[in-house]
Amino acid sequence: MSLRGVSDTVFVGLQNAARDWAASSAPLDTHGAHSLPPLLLRGFDDIKSVVKDDSAFSISDLPAYLDAAANIGGTIDDRKLLLEKLITLMARLGTESEFGSRLQQSVIGILYKDLPHPPSGYLALPSPSHPPAGAKQTGDADTSDYTADKNREKSVNYAYRPADGSNYNPLMPSLGKAGSPYARSVPSQRCLSPAALPPADLVFDTLLKRDGFVEHPGGISSLFFAFADLVIHDAFNTDLTVKGWTKNKTSSYLDLSPLYGNSQEEVNKVRRNDGSGKLWDDVFADPRLIYMPPATCALLVLLSRNHNYVAEKILTINERGNFKNPPPSDLAACADQDEEIFQRARLVNTGYFIQIILRDYVGAILGLVRDGSSWRLDPLMNTRDIDHEVSPRGEGNVVSIEFNLLYRWHATASQPDTEWTEKLFANSMPGLDPKKMSIKDFVANARRTMNPGPDIQKWTFGGLKRDGSDGRGRFSDAELAHILQDATAASASAFKARGTPEILRVVELLSIEQGRAWGVCTLNEFRKFIGLKPYNSFREWNENENHEDAAEALYHDIDNLELYVGLQAEETKKPVSGAGLCPGYTISRAILADAVSLTRGDRFLTVDYTPFNLTTWGYDDCQANTSDGSYGGMLTKLLFRHLPDYYPTGSAYAHFPFLIPNKMRDFTKEHSGDIERKYNWHRPHLPVGPTAVAKTYSEVQRLFKEPWVYASNVAQRLDVLTGGVRLNFTPVEEIFARDEQLKKAAQAFSSITEGLIKQKTLKGVGTHVMYVDIVRDVINLVPVHWLSNYIIGLSLKVVENPRGVYREHELYSWFANIANYVYHNTDPSNDWFLREQSKAAADKILHDLKSHLARLTRGSANLESISDSMFRWVSGKGNHSESFLKVLVEATGSQSGPSALDGLGGSLFASVVPTAALFSQIIAQVVDFYLDEDKAVQREKIVQLAEEHSNAQVMPFIFEALRLDPPLSSILLTALSPTSVDGNPVARGQHVLASIIDANTDSAVFDNPYEPSYTRPPARVEDVLGLDRRGLLSDRLFEQVVPGILAQIFKLKHLRRQSTQSGRLTRLEEKTQDVPGRFYCDLNGRVTPFPVSLVVQVCRVFPPHLVAECSLTTKPHD
């Protein structure tokens, strides 16, 4: 093993020991506070970071900091890379650093104040504040926007984005709305006669025209610039019909206007208006994007689909209970429902869009994704200045002409995009030579030929065709994925002078002439305005002798250099820490200031970006998961969600879509933790075929009985968690099936359940009614206590053992993650997180388990056994697991070698831990099923039979509840050989989705399938539950322990649901591939396969005069 490997192993061992002792010493009751890493652990983390070769500060950084200190209040030499060094410093300090947080606040404040808020100058007179924003003014289409918004304001209590971008600033309601003039950030003081400026075509030929394709030095893919097109077209849409090109037809906010439109009329065209809040299939509002390379529209289609996904979720979850599904038949009520769902879904979708910008897009610009950092600059954060004044947010924004010119990144066009553009010009403007085309000819021909028609449901792009006989359906998933993956695989061009493809000559000429028509400032004036040192010579601007000489010949004096030309032909950055985009130095600095202004100035991304407005689920869905394998990438989630068959789990094309896979692979080899091997770096294979679906009882039963033909991922995932050891479940299952073990288990489960009910019950004030969260605080914790204290030997921190290590709910969350990963996991966007979380939990559990086994097999004459004995003595009160582990060790021959212990520990873990949360889920759903008042008789019968030890007679009640409410709604299988499902051929490798819900309600097998009947043969139901019959779900153990648990719950006097929503499981039902699925929502709006909470009430004291109180305190939930 290398020295680095030895040091890592030592650190891991020390960290584990520190973790356990710190957890053992922690107080039993946290009083609801968030747990923080103990000081000792943080110390080890700090030491480890020092040992690494990427310290946050080095001696080579000093010149940049000294230059900044010497020029406080003046201009900074950006060639010393101060901003990049600050970004690197903040990223390496991380989100938990107080100094890093303060530094980030200062950086964001500086960037935000780079531009005036509100702008101090405009190209033309801005619209007056009165009449109100959205009312008809010169150049506006009509007054419908204002009327619709004003009427809505009277009846809603949630914030929403007005269609035209008005009312973002309540004090200046027209600020930044669509149809307003551009702002002028920098008034030019340089006297330049238009006649003295060099001809635009000469400028293009000498400074801008591509002299050869150069791959992007930072590994940026073409897809990055396809997304940049979305951002740019969201913020800029110059009205070429207005004299002087002064008006911006879109709003000055990143409100996804390319998808939704810039007026109520445009918004109405994309909406269904049917009560669902959805858009028409795969539509968008901005026709300009059809004439961009097709990856731009493909991304926009995914965001269109995401709106519908969000709207459906909001309707299904129905957080406030005010929606109806299907929508109400009353037209007014239907319209109100559609409006609210649409507006909330738009807030979520635009929030999602912004997170892609901040995490994927800006993350690539700053080189953070390339460097493997999940830290991101957060311009939305709420802060206070040093004088305690609240830092401004949500003030509004107006985009300026300077930034309109800055974002024209034609030089970065990839080779495939250049070829596509050449074909577009040839097809849409035949007979015109792009090398000689005038601006006038280009504009006239573009207006005539680049018009997709009024029916947006029929718009198409990139040669794609829509489904449906009327040509208004969805685009093919396969074709969208092909476009997007081509763009990820293609390298963008490097920013550089002489980098723009010749086919875009006329577009560059238009850019130069627009800058001149606007009287825009020079490059040096712009640099001084944003606090950068102006250039003293053309050599400073670009050290390439050819570029320097050409610019000097054209402009003579560096102070004459035009902004647009100076930005595009400036010397570019090299890829270093904090710099990934590698444009010219001025662009690199300015885009961060603009990004902060665009986002921080938007009230719907700041002060109104709340769970109340977006819904709890919607707000959570917009949050990044920094442990998702893409360092918190949100585009990753979008690709997995909407093209799951074409972006398999672990694909680098999904995790790093803005970086070329082979380049990113080289970058990850430099990251710690051997992470490169966890990704699939090859282009995803096409799926073998569409997912086949089995719904009938007979077909689903057949699939489960032929595991050699239809395989699940369970074995593969268990292999990941246990480290690839050989698993042997037979000894474990044989021990569980022994009579003495079954008797012990039944007693233990019943006792644990009774004890948890007593401990977790809360007494109401001034009443004999008592409350307990029977799912969260009892059912979910029962297997946690049994496995910890009777089987594995995990040190629980409870009242009886205050020096324990693991808290009850902490362990349950581990068990739930493991069960989710092994059995439920069908969402590719969550696979990485579940795998890594489950693997980390498994490693900790197996570490403790194997320490116990080592002590039992090797005796106490070794360091590991002594350590285990000491820790057990300190923190093992109430732990009875040694009895079971001794039996297990004896049954397997008491082998003490490392491989034997790995195999024994892995087999026990794989048998019991993944089934623990499923076990709780089953009991919770059975309890929920029988809590309804019309099933009181069945509850009493279950208690009676359980107390008579007639467990076999209880099973029909349990299995009938599970038939109607199975723990697994469906199971995804893979065909291992050619076969058929329901008579349809299935190829090897094709997925098959077995619907357990449909099979369990097959009328060919079950009479009155949706009505409970307690005389059905249990075996018939067991055959289609899809569960592994091992561990806590093994037949004999399950039958022995579950009736006793149910009896302890159902015998509680006057048991009933708490009358509010807390007395119901928070569930949602949705279909995938026309297969029904059932899920739950936790308190934070996250969707989970497991029940989270169900509060019941009981009475413990029953004098005659209190019976009525216990019965009538609450009424059953209707």
Coordinates of C-alpha atoms in Angstrom, one line a residue, residues 399-612:
V399 CA -30.5 44.7 -18.8
S400 CA -28.1 47.0 -20.5
I401 CA -26.6 47.4 -24.0
E402 CA -23.1 46.7 -22.8
F403 CA -24.1 43.2 -21.6
N404 CA -26.2 42.7 -24.8
L405 CA -23.0 42.9 -26.7
L406 CA -20.9 41.0 -24.1
Y407 CA -23.0 37.8 -24.5
R408 CA -22.5 37.3 -28.2
W409 CA -20.3 34.2 -28.1
H410 CA -20.2 33.3 -31.7
A411 CA -16.6 32.3 -31.6
T412 CA -17.4 29.3 -29.4
A413 CA -19.4 27.5 -32.0
S414 CA -18.5 23.8 -32.3
Q415 CA -17.7 22.2 -35.6
P416 CA -21.0 20.4 -35.8
D417 CA -22.9 23.6 -34.9
T418 CA -21.0 25.5 -37.6
E419 CA -21.9 22.9 -40.2
W420 CA -25.6 23.0 -39.0
T421 CA -25.6 26.8 -39.3
E422 CA -24.1 26.6 -42.9
K423 CA -27.0 24.3 -43.9
L424 CA -29.5 26.7 -42.2
F425 CA -28.3 29.6 -44.3
A426 CA -28.2 27.6 -47.5
N427 CA -31.8 26.4 -47.0
S428 CA -33.4 29.5 -45.7
M429 CA -31.6 32.1 -47.8
P430 CA -30.8 30.5 -51.1
G431 CA -29.0 32.6 -53.6
L432 CA -27.4 34.8 -51.0
D433 CA -23.6 34.5 -50.4
P434 CA -22.9 34.6 -46.6
K435 CA -19.5 36.1 -47.4
K436 CA -21.1 39.1 -49.1
M437 CA -24.5 39.4 -47.5
S438 CA -25.5 42.8 -46.2
I439 CA -27.2 43.4 -42.9
K440 CA -30.3 44.7 -44.8
D441 CA -30.5 41.6 -46.9
F442 CA -30.1 39.4 -43.9
V443 CA -32.8 41.1 -41.8
A444 CA -35.2 41.1 -44.7
N445 CA -34.7 37.5 -45.6
A446 CA -34.8 36.4 -42.0
R447 CA -38.2 38.0 -41.5
R448 CA -39.5 36.4 -44.6
T449 CA -38.2 32.8 -44.2
M450 CA -37.6 32.3 -40.5
N451 CA -41.2 32.1 -39.5
P452 CA -42.5 28.8 -38.1
G453 CA -46.2 29.7 -38.3
P454 CA -48.8 30.7 -35.7
D455 CA -49.6 27.2 -34.4
I456 CA -46.9 26.6 -31.8
Q457 CA -48.1 23.1 -31.1
K458 CA -46.8 22.2 -34.6
W459 CA -43.4 24.0 -34.3
T460 CA -40.5 21.7 -34.8
F461 CA -36.7 21.9 -35.0
G462 CA -33.6 20.1 -36.1
G463 CA -35.5 17.9 -38.5
L464 CA -37.6 16.3 -35.7
K465 CA -41.2 15.2 -36.1
R466 CA -43.9 15.3 -33.5
D467 CA -46.0 12.3 -32.6
G468 CA -49.8 12.2 -33.3
S469 CA -51.8 12.2 -36.5
D470 CA -52.2 16.0 -36.3
G471 CA -48.5 16.7 -35.7
R472 CA -49.1 18.2 -32.3
G473 CA -47.7 15.4 -30.0
R474 CA -44.5 15.0 -28.2
F475 CA -41.0 14.7 -29.7
S476 CA -39.2 11.3 -29.6
D477 CA -37.2 10.8 -26.5
A478 CA -34.6 9.0 -28.6
E479 CA -34.1 11.9 -30.9
L480 CA -34.0 14.5 -28.1
A481 CA -31.4 12.3 -26.3
H482 CA -29.4 11.9 -29.6
I483 CA -29.2 15.7 -30.0
L484 CA -28.2 16.4 -26.4
Q485 CA -25.6 13.6 -26.3
D486 CA -24.1 14.8 -29.6
A487 CA -23.8 18.3 -28.0
T488 CA -22.1 16.9 -24.9
A489 CA -19.6 14.9 -26.9
A490 CA -18.7 17.9 -29.2
S491 CA -16.1 20.3 -28.0
A492 CA -16.9 23.9 -28.1
S493 CA -14.4 26.2 -29.7
A494 CA -12.0 28.2 -27.6
F495 CA -12.8 31.9 -27.1
K496 CA -10.2 33.7 -29.2
A497 CA -9.5 36.5 -31.6
R498 CA -10.2 35.3 -35.2
G499 CA -12.5 32.7 -33.8
T500 CA -15.9 33.4 -35.3
P501 CA -17.0 31.1 -38.2
E502 CA -17.3 32.9 -41.5
I503 CA -20.9 31.8 -41.9
L504 CA -21.8 34.2 -39.0
R505 CA -20.1 37.2 -40.7
V506 CA -23.3 39.1 -41.2
V507 CA -24.3 38.5 -37.6
E508 CA -21.0 40.0 -36.4
L509 CA -21.4 42.9 -38.7
L510 CA -24.8 43.5 -37.2
S511 CA -23.3 43.4 -33.7
I512 CA -20.7 45.9 -34.6
E513 CA -23.2 48.3 -36.2
Q514 CA -25.6 48.0 -33.3
G515 CA -22.9 49.0 -30.8
R516 CA -22.1 52.0 -32.9
A517 CA -25.8 52.9 -33.3
W518 CA -26.2 52.8 -29.5
G519 CA -23.1 55.0 -28.9
V520 CA -21.7 52.4 -26.6
C521 CA -18.6 53.0 -24.5
T522 CA -15.1 51.8 -25.4
L523 CA -13.5 48.7 -23.9
N524 CA -11.4 50.8 -21.5
E525 CA -14.3 52.8 -20.4
F526 CA -16.2 49.6 -19.6
R527 CA -13.2 48.2 -17.7
K528 CA -12.9 51.3 -15.6
F529 CA -16.6 51.2 -14.8
I530 CA -16.5 47.7 -13.4
G531 CA -13.3 48.4 -11.4
L532 CA -10.7 46.9 -13.7
K533 CA -7.4 48.5 -14.7
P534 CA -7.7 50.0 -18.2
Y535 CA -5.2 48.8 -20.8
N536 CA -2.3 51.0 -21.6
S537 CA -1.5 49.5 -25.0
F538 CA -2.7 47.0 -27.5
R539 CA 0.0 44.6 -26.3
E540 CA -1.5 44.6 -22.8
W541 CA -4.9 43.8 -24.4
N542 CA -3.6 40.9 -26.5
E543 CA -0.1 39.8 -26.5
N544 CA -0.5 37.9 -29.9
E545 CA 1.5 40.1 -32.3
N546 CA -0.8 39.5 -35.2
H547 CA -3.9 40.5 -33.3
E548 CA -2.2 43.4 -31.6
D549 CA -0.9 44.8 -34.9
A550 CA -4.3 44.4 -36.6
A551 CA -6.1 46.2 -33.8
E552 CA -3.6 49.0 -33.7
A553 CA -3.8 49.5 -37.5
L554 CA -7.6 49.8 -37.2
Y555 CA -8.0 51.9 -34.1
H556 CA -4.6 53.6 -33.6
D557 CA -5.1 54.3 -29.9
I558 CA -6.0 51.6 -27.3
D559 CA -8.6 54.1 -25.9
N560 CA -10.4 54.0 -29.2
L561 CA -11.0 50.2 -29.2
E562 CA -14.7 49.5 -29.5
L563 CA -16.4 47.6 -26.7
Y564 CA -17.7 44.7 -28.9
V565 CA -14.5 44.2 -30.9
G566 CA -12.4 44.6 -27.8
L567 CA -14.4 42.0 -25.8
Q568 CA -14.4 39.4 -28.6
A569 CA -10.7 39.7 -29.6
E570 CA -9.2 40.2 -26.2
E571 CA -6.6 37.8 -24.9
T572 CA -8.2 34.9 -23.2
K573 CA -7.7 33.2 -19.8
K574 CA -6.0 29.9 -19.3
P575 CA -7.9 27.2 -17.4
V576 CA -6.8 27.6 -13.7
S577 CA -8.6 27.1 -10.4
G578 CA -11.6 29.5 -10.4
A579 CA -11.6 29.8 -14.2
G580 CA -13.3 27.3 -16.4
L581 CA -15.0 29.3 -19.2
C582 CA -11.7 30.9 -20.3
P583 CA -13.1 33.9 -22.3
G584 CA -11.4 37.3 -22.5
Y585 CA -10.5 38.8 -19.1
T586 CA -13.1 41.5 -19.3
I587 CA -15.9 39.1 -20.2
S588 CA -14.8 36.8 -17.4
R589 CA -15.2 39.5 -14.7
A590 CA -18.3 41.2 -16.1
I591 CA -20.5 38.1 -16.5
L592 CA -20.3 37.4 -12.8
A593 CA -21.6 40.9 -12.0
D594 CA -24.4 40.5 -14.5
A595 CA -25.3 37.0 -13.1
V596 CA -25.5 38.5 -9.6
S597 CA -27.7 41.4 -10.8
L598 CA -30.0 39.2 -12.9
T599 CA -30.7 36.8 -10.0
R600 CA -30.4 38.9 -6.9
G601 CA -32.6 41.6 -8.3
D602 CA -35.4 39.2 -9.0
R603 CA -37.9 39.1 -6.1
F604 CA -39.3 35.7 -7.2
L605 CA -35.8 34.2 -6.7
T606 CA -35.2 36.0 -3.4
V607 CA -37.9 37.4 -1.1
D608 CA -40.8 35.5 -2.7
Y609 CA -38.9 32.3 -3.3
T610 CA -40.6 30.5 -0.5
P611 CA -42.2 27.1 0.2
F612 CA -45.5 28.9 0.6

